[in-house]
GROMACS .gro file of C-alpha atoms in nm:
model
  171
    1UNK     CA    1   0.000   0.000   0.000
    2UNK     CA    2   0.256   0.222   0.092
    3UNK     CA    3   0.443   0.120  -0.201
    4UNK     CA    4   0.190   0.191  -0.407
    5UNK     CA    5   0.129   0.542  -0.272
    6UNK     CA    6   0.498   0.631  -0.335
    7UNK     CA    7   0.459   0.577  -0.693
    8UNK     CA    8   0.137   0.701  -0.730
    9UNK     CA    9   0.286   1.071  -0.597
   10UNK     CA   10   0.624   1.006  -0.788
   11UNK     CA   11   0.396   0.969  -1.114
   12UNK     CA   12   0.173   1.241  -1.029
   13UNK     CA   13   0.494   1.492  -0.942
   14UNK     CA   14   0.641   1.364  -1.288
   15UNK     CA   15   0.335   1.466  -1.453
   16UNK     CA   16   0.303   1.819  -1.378
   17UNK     CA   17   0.688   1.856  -1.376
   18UNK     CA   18   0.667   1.679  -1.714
   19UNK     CA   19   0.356   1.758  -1.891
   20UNK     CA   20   0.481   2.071  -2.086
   21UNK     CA   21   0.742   1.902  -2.199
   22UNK     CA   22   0.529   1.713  -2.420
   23UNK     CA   23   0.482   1.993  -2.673
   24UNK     CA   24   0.820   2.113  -2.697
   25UNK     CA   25   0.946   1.716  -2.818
   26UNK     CA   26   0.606   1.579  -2.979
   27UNK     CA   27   0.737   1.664  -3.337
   28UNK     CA   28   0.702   1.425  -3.606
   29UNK     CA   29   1.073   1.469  -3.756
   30UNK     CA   30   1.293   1.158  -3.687
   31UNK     CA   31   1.591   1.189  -3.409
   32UNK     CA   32   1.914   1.296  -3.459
   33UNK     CA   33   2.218   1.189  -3.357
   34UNK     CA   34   2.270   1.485  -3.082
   35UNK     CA   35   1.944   1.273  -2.934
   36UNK     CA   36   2.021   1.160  -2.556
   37UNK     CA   37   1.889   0.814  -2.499
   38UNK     CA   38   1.911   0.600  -2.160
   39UNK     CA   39   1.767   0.375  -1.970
   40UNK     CA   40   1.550   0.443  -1.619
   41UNK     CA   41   1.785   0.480  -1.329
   42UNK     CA   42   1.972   0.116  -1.157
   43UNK     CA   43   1.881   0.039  -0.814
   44UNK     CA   44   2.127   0.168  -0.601
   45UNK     CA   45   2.424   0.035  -0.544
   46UNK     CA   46   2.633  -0.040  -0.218
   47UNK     CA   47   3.009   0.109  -0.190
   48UNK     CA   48   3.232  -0.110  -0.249
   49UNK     CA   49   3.579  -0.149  -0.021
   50UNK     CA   50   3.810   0.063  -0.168
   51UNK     CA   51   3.585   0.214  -0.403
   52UNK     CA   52   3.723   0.546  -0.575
   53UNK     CA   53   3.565   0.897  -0.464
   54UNK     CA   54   3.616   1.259  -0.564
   55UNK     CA   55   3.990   1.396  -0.404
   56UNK     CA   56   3.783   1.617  -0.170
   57UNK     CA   57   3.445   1.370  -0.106
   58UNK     CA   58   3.303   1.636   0.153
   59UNK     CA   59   3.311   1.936  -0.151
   60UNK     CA   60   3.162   1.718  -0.405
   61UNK     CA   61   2.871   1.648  -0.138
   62UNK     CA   62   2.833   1.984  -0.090
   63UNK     CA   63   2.849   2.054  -0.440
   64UNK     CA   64   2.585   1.761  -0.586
   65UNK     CA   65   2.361   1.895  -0.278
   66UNK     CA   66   2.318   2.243  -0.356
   67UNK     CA   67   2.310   2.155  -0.735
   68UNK     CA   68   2.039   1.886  -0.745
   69UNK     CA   69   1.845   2.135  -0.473
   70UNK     CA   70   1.861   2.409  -0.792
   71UNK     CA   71   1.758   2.183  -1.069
   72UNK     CA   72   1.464   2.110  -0.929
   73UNK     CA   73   1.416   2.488  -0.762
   74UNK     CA   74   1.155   2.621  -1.004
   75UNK     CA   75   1.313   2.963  -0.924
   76UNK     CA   76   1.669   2.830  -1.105
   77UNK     CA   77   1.612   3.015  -1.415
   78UNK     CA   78   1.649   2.753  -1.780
   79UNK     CA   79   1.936   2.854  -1.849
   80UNK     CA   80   2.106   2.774  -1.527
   81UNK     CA   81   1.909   2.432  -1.554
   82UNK     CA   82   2.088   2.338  -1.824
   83UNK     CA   83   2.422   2.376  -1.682
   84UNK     CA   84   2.310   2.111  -1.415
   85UNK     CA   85   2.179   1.838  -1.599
   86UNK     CA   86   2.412   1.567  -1.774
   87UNK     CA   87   2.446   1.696  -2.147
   88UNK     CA   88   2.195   1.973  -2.063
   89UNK     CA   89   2.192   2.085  -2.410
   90UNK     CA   90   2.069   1.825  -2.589
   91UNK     CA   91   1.783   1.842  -2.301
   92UNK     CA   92   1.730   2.187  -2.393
   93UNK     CA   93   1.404   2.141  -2.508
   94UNK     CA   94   1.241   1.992  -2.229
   95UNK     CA   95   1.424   2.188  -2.001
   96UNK     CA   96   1.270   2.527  -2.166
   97UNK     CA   97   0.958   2.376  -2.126
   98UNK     CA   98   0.908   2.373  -1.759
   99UNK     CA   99   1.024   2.713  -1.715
  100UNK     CA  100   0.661   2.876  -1.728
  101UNK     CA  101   0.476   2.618  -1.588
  102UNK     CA  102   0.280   2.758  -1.284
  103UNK     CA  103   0.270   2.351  -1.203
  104UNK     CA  104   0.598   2.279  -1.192
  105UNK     CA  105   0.700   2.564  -0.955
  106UNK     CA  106   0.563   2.346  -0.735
  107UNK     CA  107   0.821   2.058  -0.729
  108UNK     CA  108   1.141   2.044  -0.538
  109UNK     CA  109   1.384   1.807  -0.417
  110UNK     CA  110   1.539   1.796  -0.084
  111UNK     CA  111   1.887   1.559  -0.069
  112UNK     CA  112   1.940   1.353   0.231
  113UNK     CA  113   2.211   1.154   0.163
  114UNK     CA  114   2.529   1.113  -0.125
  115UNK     CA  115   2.697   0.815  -0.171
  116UNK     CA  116   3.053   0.788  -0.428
  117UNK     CA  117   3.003   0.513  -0.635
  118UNK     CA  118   3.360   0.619  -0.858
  119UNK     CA  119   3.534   0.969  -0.844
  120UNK     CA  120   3.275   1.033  -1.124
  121UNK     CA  121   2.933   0.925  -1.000
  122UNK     CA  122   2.742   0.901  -0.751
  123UNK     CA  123   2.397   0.751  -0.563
  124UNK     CA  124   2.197   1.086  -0.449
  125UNK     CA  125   1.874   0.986  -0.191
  126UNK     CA  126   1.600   1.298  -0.197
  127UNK     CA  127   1.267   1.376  -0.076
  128UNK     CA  128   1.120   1.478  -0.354
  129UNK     CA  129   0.880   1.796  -0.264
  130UNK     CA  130   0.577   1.892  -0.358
  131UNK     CA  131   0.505   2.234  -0.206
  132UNK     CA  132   0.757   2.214  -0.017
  133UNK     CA  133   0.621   1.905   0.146
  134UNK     CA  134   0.788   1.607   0.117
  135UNK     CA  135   0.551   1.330  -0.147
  136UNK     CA  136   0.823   1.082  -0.228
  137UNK     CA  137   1.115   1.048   0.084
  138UNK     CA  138   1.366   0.905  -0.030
  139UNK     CA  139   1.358   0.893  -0.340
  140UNK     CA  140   1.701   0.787  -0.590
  141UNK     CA  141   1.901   0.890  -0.833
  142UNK     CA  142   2.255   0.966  -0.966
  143UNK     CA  143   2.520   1.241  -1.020
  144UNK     CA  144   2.748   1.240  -1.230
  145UNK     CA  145   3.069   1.463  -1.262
  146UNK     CA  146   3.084   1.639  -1.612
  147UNK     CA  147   3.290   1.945  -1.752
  148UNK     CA  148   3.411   1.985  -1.374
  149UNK     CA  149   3.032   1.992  -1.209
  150UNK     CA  150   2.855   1.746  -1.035
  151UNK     CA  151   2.465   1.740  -1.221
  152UNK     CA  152   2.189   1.509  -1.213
  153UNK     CA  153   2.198   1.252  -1.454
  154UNK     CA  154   1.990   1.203  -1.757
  155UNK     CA  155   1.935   0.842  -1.609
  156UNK     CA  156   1.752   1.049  -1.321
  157UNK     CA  157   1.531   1.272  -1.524
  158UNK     CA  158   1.437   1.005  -1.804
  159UNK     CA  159   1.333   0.781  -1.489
  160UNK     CA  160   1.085   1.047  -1.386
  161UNK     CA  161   0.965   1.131  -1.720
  162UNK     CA  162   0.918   0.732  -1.760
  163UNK     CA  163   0.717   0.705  -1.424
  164UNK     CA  164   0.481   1.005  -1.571
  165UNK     CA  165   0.395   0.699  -1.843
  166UNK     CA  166   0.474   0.985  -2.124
  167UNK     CA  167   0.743   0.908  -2.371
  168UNK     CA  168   0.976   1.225  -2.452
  169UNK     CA  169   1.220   1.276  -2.699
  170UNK     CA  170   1.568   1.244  -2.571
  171UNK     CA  171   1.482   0.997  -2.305
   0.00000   0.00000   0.00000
């Protein structure tokens, strides 16, 4: 039941995070090869002994905290968006396309805990907000270092764009 309710909330938060996105990527032209394709996100995975992390671990937490906490801020302008999102330019599109959504100014994300899983990626667990109110605790995704930043992976946002039940270009 609980279960249940988790993904019920996680699928309704996807929708109205998602929902404009539709129009900006429901064209009939075929992909191209600057087209971003993955898979949902892999459970999470344990440490392993000796695993690599970042050279300064308690930075790069600090840094995937505050930038997951501004992709999903609805005030983080597009633009800024893009610079936090894995290959944020060839998501351009449906980035763009929650910017004026009074709906998605609802969402947020809150991140409770960051686990290394290489010096280049990593297992992020967030309350995803609705409101400000946490809907889905503990919810999980990955980072992933890129051009010097730590962003939220594609893998993330394709997973919540594949709970919504919609199919988007690019995902």
């Amino acid at each position: 039941m609980v279960l249940r309710r988790r993904a019920a909330a996680l699928a309704a938060a996807a929708v109205l995070l998602l929902t404009p996105a539709l129009a900006a990527c429901s064209d009939d032209e075929p992909a191209t090869g600057n087209q971003v394709t993955t898979t949902a996100p892999p459970a999470m995975t344990a440490q392993p002994p000796g695993a690599e992390e970042p050279d300064d671990p308690a930075a790069a937490k600090e840094e995937i905290t505050r930038n997951w906490e501004a992709f999903f801020d609805a005030d983080t302008p597009a633009a800024e968006r893009v610079k936090l999102l894995e290959n944020g330019a060839e998501m351009e599109d449906v980035l763009a396309a929650f910017a004026g959504n009074p709906q998605a100014a609802a969402i947020g994300a809150k991140v409770t805990d960051v686990a290394f899983t290489s010096a280049s990626g990593a297992d992020v667990t967030y309350d995803l907000l609705v409101g400000g109110t946490p809907q889905l605790p503990d919810s999980r995704g990955t980072a992933v270092l890129q051009d010097d930043t730590w962003k939220v992976s594609v893998k993330t946002l394709c997973g919540l764009v594949q709970l919504s039940g919609v199919t988007v270009e690019g995902c």
